[in-house]
Coordinates of C-alpha atoms and ligand atoms in Angstrom, one line a residue:
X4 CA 4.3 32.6 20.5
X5 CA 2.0 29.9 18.9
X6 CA 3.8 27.5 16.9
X7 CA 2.3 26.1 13.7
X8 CA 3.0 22.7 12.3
X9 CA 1.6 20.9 9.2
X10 CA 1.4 17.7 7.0
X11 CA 3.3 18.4 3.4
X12 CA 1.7 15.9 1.0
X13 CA 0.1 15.1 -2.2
X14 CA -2.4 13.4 -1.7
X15 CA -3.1 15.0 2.2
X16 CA -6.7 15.3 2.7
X17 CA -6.9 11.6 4.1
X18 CA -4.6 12.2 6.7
X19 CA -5.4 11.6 10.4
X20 CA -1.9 13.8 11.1
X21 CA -3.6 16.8 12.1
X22 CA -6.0 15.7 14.3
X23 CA -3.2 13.4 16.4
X24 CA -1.3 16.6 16.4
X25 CA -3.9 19.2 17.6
X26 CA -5.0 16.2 20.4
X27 CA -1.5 15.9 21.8
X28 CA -0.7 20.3 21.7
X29 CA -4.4 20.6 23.4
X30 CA -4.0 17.6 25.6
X31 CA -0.4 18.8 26.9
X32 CA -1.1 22.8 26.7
X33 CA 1.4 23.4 24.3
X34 CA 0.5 26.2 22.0
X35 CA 1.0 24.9 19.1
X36 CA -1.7 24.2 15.7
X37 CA -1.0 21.4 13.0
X38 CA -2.9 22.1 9.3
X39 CA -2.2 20.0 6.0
X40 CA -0.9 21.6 2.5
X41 CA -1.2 19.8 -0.5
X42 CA 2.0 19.9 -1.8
X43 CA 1.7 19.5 -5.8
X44 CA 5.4 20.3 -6.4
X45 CA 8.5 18.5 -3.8
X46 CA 10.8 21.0 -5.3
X47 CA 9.3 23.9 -3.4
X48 CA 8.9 22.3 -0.2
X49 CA 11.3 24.8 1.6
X50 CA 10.1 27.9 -0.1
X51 CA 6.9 26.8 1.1
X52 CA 8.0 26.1 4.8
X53 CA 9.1 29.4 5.2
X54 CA 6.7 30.9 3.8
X55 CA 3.9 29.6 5.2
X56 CA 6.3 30.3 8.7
X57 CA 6.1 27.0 10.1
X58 CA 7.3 25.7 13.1
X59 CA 8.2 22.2 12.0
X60 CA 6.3 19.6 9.5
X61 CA 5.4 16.0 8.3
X62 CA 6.1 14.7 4.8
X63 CA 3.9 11.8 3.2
X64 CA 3.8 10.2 -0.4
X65 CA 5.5 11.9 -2.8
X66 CA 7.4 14.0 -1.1
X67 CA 9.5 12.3 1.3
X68 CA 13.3 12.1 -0.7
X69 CA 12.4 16.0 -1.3
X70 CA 12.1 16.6 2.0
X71 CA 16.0 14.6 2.6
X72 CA 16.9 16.9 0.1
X73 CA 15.7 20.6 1.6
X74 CA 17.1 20.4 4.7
X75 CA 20.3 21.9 6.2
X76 CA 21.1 19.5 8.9
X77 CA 19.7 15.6 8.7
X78 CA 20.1 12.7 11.7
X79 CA 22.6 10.0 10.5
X80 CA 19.3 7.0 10.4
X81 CA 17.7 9.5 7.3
X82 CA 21.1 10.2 6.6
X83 CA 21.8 6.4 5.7
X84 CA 17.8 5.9 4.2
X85 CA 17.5 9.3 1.9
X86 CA 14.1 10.1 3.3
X87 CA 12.9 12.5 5.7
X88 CA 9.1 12.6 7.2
X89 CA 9.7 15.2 10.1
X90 CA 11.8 19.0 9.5
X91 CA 11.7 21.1 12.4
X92 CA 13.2 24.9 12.4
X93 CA 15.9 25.5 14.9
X94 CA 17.6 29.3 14.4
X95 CA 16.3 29.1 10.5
X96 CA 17.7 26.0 9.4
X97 CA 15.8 22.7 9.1
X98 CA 16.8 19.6 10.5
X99 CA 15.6 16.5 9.0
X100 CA 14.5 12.9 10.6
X101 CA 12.6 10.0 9.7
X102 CA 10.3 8.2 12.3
X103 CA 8.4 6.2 10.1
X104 CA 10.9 3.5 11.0
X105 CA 11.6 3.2 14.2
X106 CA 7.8 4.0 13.9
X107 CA 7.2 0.6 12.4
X108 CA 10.0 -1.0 14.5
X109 CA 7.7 -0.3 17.8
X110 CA 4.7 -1.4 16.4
X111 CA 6.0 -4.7 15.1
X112 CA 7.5 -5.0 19.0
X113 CA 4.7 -7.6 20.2
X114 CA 6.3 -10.1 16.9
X115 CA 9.8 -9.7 18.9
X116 CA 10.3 -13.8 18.7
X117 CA 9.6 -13.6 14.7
X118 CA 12.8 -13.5 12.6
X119 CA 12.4 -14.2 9.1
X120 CA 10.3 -11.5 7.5
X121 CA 8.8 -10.9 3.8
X122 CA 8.5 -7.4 2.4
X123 CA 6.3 -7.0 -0.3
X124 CA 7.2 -3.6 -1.9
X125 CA 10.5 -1.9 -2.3
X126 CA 9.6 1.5 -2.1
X127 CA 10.3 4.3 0.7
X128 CA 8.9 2.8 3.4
X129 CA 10.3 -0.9 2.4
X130 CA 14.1 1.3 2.4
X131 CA 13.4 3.0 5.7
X132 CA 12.0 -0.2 7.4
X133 CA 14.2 -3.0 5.8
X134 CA 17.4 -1.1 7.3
X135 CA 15.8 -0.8 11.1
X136 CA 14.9 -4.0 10.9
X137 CA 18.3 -5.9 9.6
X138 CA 19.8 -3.5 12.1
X139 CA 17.7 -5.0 14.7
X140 CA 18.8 -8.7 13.5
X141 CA 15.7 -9.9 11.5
X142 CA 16.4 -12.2 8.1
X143 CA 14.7 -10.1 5.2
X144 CA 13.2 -11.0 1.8
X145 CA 12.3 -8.2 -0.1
X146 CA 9.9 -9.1 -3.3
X147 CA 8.6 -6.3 -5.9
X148 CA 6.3 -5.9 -8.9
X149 CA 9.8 -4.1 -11.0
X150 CA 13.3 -4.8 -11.0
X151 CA 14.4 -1.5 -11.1
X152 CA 13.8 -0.5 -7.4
X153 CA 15.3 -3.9 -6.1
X154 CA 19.0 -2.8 -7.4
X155 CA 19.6 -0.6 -4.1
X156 CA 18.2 -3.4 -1.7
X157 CA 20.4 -6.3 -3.6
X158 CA 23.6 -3.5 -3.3
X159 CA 23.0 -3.4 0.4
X160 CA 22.8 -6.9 0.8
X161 CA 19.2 -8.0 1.2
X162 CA 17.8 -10.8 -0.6
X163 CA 15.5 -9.8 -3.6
X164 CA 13.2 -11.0 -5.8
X165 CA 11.1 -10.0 -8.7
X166 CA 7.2 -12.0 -8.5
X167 CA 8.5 -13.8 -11.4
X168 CA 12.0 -15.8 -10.3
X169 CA 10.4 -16.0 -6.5
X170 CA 11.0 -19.0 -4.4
X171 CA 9.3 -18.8 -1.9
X172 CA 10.8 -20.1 1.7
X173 CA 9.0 -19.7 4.8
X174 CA 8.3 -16.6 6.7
X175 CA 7.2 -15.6 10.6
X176 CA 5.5 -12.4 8.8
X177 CA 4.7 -11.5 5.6
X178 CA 4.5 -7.7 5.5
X179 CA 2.4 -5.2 2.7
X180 CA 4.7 -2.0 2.3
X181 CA 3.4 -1.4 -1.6
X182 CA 0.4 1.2 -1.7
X183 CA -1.9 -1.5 -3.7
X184 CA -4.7 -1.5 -2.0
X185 CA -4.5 1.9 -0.5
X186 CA -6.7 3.4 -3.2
X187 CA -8.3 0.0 -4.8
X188 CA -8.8 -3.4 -4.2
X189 CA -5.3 -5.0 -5.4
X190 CA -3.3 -7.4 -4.0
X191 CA 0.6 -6.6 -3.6
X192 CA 1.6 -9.4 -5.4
X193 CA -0.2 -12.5 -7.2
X194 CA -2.5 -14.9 -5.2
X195 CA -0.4 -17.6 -5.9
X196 CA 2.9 -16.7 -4.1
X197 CA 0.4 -14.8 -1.4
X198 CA -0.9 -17.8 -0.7
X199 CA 2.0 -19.6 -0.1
X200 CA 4.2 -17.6 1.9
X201 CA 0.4 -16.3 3.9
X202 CA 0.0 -20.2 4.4
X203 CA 3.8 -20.8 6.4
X204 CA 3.2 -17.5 8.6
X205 CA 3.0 -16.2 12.2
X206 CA 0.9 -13.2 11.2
X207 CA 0.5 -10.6 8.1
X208 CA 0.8 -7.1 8.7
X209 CA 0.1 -3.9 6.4
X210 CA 1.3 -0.7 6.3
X211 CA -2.1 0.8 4.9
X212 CA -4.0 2.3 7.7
X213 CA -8.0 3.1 7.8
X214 CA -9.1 0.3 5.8
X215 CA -9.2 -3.5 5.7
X216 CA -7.2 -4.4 2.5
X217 CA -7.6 -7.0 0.2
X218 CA -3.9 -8.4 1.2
X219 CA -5.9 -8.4 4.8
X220 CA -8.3 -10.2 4.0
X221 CA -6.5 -12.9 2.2
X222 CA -4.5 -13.0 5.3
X223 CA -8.0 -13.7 7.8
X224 CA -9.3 -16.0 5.1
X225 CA -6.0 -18.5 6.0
X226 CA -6.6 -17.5 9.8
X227 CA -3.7 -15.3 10.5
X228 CA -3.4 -12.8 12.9
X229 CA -3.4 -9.5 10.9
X230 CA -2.6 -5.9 11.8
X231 CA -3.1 -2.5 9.8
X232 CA -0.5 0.4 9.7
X233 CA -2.4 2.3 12.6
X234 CA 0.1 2.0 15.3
X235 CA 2.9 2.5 12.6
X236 CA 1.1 6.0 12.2
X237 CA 0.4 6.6 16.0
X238 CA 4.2 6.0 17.0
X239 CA 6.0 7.7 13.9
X240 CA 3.6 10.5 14.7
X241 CA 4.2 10.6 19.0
X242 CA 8.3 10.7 17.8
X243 CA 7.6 13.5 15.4
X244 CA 5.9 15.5 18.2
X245 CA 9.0 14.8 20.6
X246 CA 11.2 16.4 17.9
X247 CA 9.0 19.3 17.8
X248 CA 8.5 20.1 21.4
X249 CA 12.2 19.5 21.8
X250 CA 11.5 16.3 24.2
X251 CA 9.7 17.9 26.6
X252 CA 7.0 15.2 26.9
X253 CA 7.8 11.6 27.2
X254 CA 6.8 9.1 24.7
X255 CA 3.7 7.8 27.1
X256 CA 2.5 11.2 27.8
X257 CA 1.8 12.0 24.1
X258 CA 0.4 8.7 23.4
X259 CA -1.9 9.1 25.9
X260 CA -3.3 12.6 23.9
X261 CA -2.7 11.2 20.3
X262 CA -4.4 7.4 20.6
X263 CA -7.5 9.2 21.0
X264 CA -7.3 10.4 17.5
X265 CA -8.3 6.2 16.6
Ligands
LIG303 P1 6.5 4.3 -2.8 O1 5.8 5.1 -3.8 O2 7.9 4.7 -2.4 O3 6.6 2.7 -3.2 C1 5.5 2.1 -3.7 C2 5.8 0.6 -3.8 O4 4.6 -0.1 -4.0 C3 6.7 0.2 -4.9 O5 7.5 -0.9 -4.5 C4 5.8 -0.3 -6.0 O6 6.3 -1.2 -6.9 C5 4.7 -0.9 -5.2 N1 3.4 -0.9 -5.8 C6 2.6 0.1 -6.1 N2 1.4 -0.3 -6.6 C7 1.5 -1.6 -6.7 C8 0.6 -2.7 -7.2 N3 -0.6 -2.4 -7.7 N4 1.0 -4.0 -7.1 C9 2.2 -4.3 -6.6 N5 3.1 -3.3 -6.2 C10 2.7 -2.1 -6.2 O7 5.6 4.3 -1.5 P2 5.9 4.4 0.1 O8 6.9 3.3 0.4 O9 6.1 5.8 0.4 O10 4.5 3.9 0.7 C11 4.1 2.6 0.6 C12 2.8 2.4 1.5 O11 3.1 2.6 2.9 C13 1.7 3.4 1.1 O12 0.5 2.7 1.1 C14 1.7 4.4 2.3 O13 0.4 4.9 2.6 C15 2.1 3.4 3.5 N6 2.7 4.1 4.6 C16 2.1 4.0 5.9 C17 2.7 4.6 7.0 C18 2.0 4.5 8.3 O14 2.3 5.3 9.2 N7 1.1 3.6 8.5 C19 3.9 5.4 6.9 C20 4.5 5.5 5.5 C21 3.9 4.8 4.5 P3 7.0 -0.9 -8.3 O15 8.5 -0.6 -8.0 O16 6.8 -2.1 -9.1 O17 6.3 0.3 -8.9

């Protein structure tokens, strides 16, 4: 029986998950179909899974610590992060992962020699990311616009900073993980600190996918070596599909179905 997938999100129109999804079930004839559902409200999320009588889904922005909290059954890495992007149904229950970090971890593999990194943000992505990456033995400065999210990072350890009592040291690569830029022109932090720890680094990478953004830009205009959030989708998206199919596919056959989607 045909499987049916889907991308829970609010905003979800933008999102290539669909179309990587379909390419990879066509590719591998696996009858399967992925859709996207604007999700307004992240308290209904598993009324609306069943529902709708899905197989498994993704979870973007808002709705990712909703989705840690619908499910029955959660891997011990979202477990330890409190955010889920992938549920798949097994016997009526949903089990809960998150592969937007060992997502990232693969994409940031051809930086393996770097080991002081920046994190501009402190959101879900800098909490999923920042633990994959200590765990992997990377130094890590997280900076942020508020105080308020930096509490959790300081409690687990990380060095944190607010923009205003920064001092800045130097960095192999200075990393975007806030959304500004995603929908405007803004810079994740102020020029002047961008421009500093920019000036001492390997390479500057963002998370934001589809666009150059204006932290990019600053990046080329010191000529660094920059990269966008693309590959951080493709390989998040190629694990997601392995815990849907169960592993049945290895990670290089999907990827070679799902790159096409770029
Ligand atoms: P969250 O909403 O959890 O966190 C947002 C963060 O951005 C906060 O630290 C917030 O700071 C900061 N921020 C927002 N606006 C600004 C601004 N104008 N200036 C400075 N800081 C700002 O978001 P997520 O962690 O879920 O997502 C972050 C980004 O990562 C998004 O752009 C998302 O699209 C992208 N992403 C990409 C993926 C990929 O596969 N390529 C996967 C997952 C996410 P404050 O605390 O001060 O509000």
């Amino acid at each position: 029986m045909r499987e049916i997938f889907a991308i829970f999100g609010d905003p979800v129109s933008h999102s290539k998950s669909p179309l990587m999804h379909n390419l990879a079930f066509r590719g591998l004839a696996y009858d399967g179909c992925y859709g996207r559902y604007r999700l307004i409200d992240g308290e209904r999320l598993r009324e609306k899974f069943f529902e709708l009588q899905l197989k498994g889904i993704n979870i973007t922005v808002p709705h990712k610590e909703h989705a840690y909290r619908a499910c029955d059954t959660l891997d011990p890495f979202a477990t330890r992060v409190g955010a889920v992007n992938t549920i798949v149904e097994r016997d009526g229950k949903l089990h809960g992962y998150n592969t937007d970090a060992p997502g990232f971890l693969r994409a940031i593999s051809e930086y393996a020699d770097a080991k002081n990194i920046l994190l501009l943000g402190a959101g879900g992505t800098t909490k999923s990311t920042s633990a994959i990456l200590s765990d992997e033995g990377y130094d890590i400065t997280i900076i942020n616009r508020g105080r308020e999210r930096l509490k959790s990072f300081r409690d687990d350890g990380f060095k944190v900073s607010s923009f205003d009592d920064f001092t800045a040291d130097s960095y192999d690569l200075v990393i975007n993980m806030t959304s500004a830029g995603l929908q405007d022109e803004s810079l994740p932090a102020p020029k002047e600190i961008l421009d500093r720890v920019i000036s001492s680094s390997k390479a500057c990478i963002d998370v934001i996918y589809g666009k150059e953004t204006a932290f990019l830009r600053l990046a080329k205009s010191h000529n660094k070596p920059t990269k966008d959030g693309s590959d951080m989708l493709l390989y998040q998206g190629i694990i997601a599909f392995q815990h849907f199919t169960n592993y049945r596919y290895s990670f290089e056959e999907i990827e070679s179905y799902m790159k096409r989607a770029f």
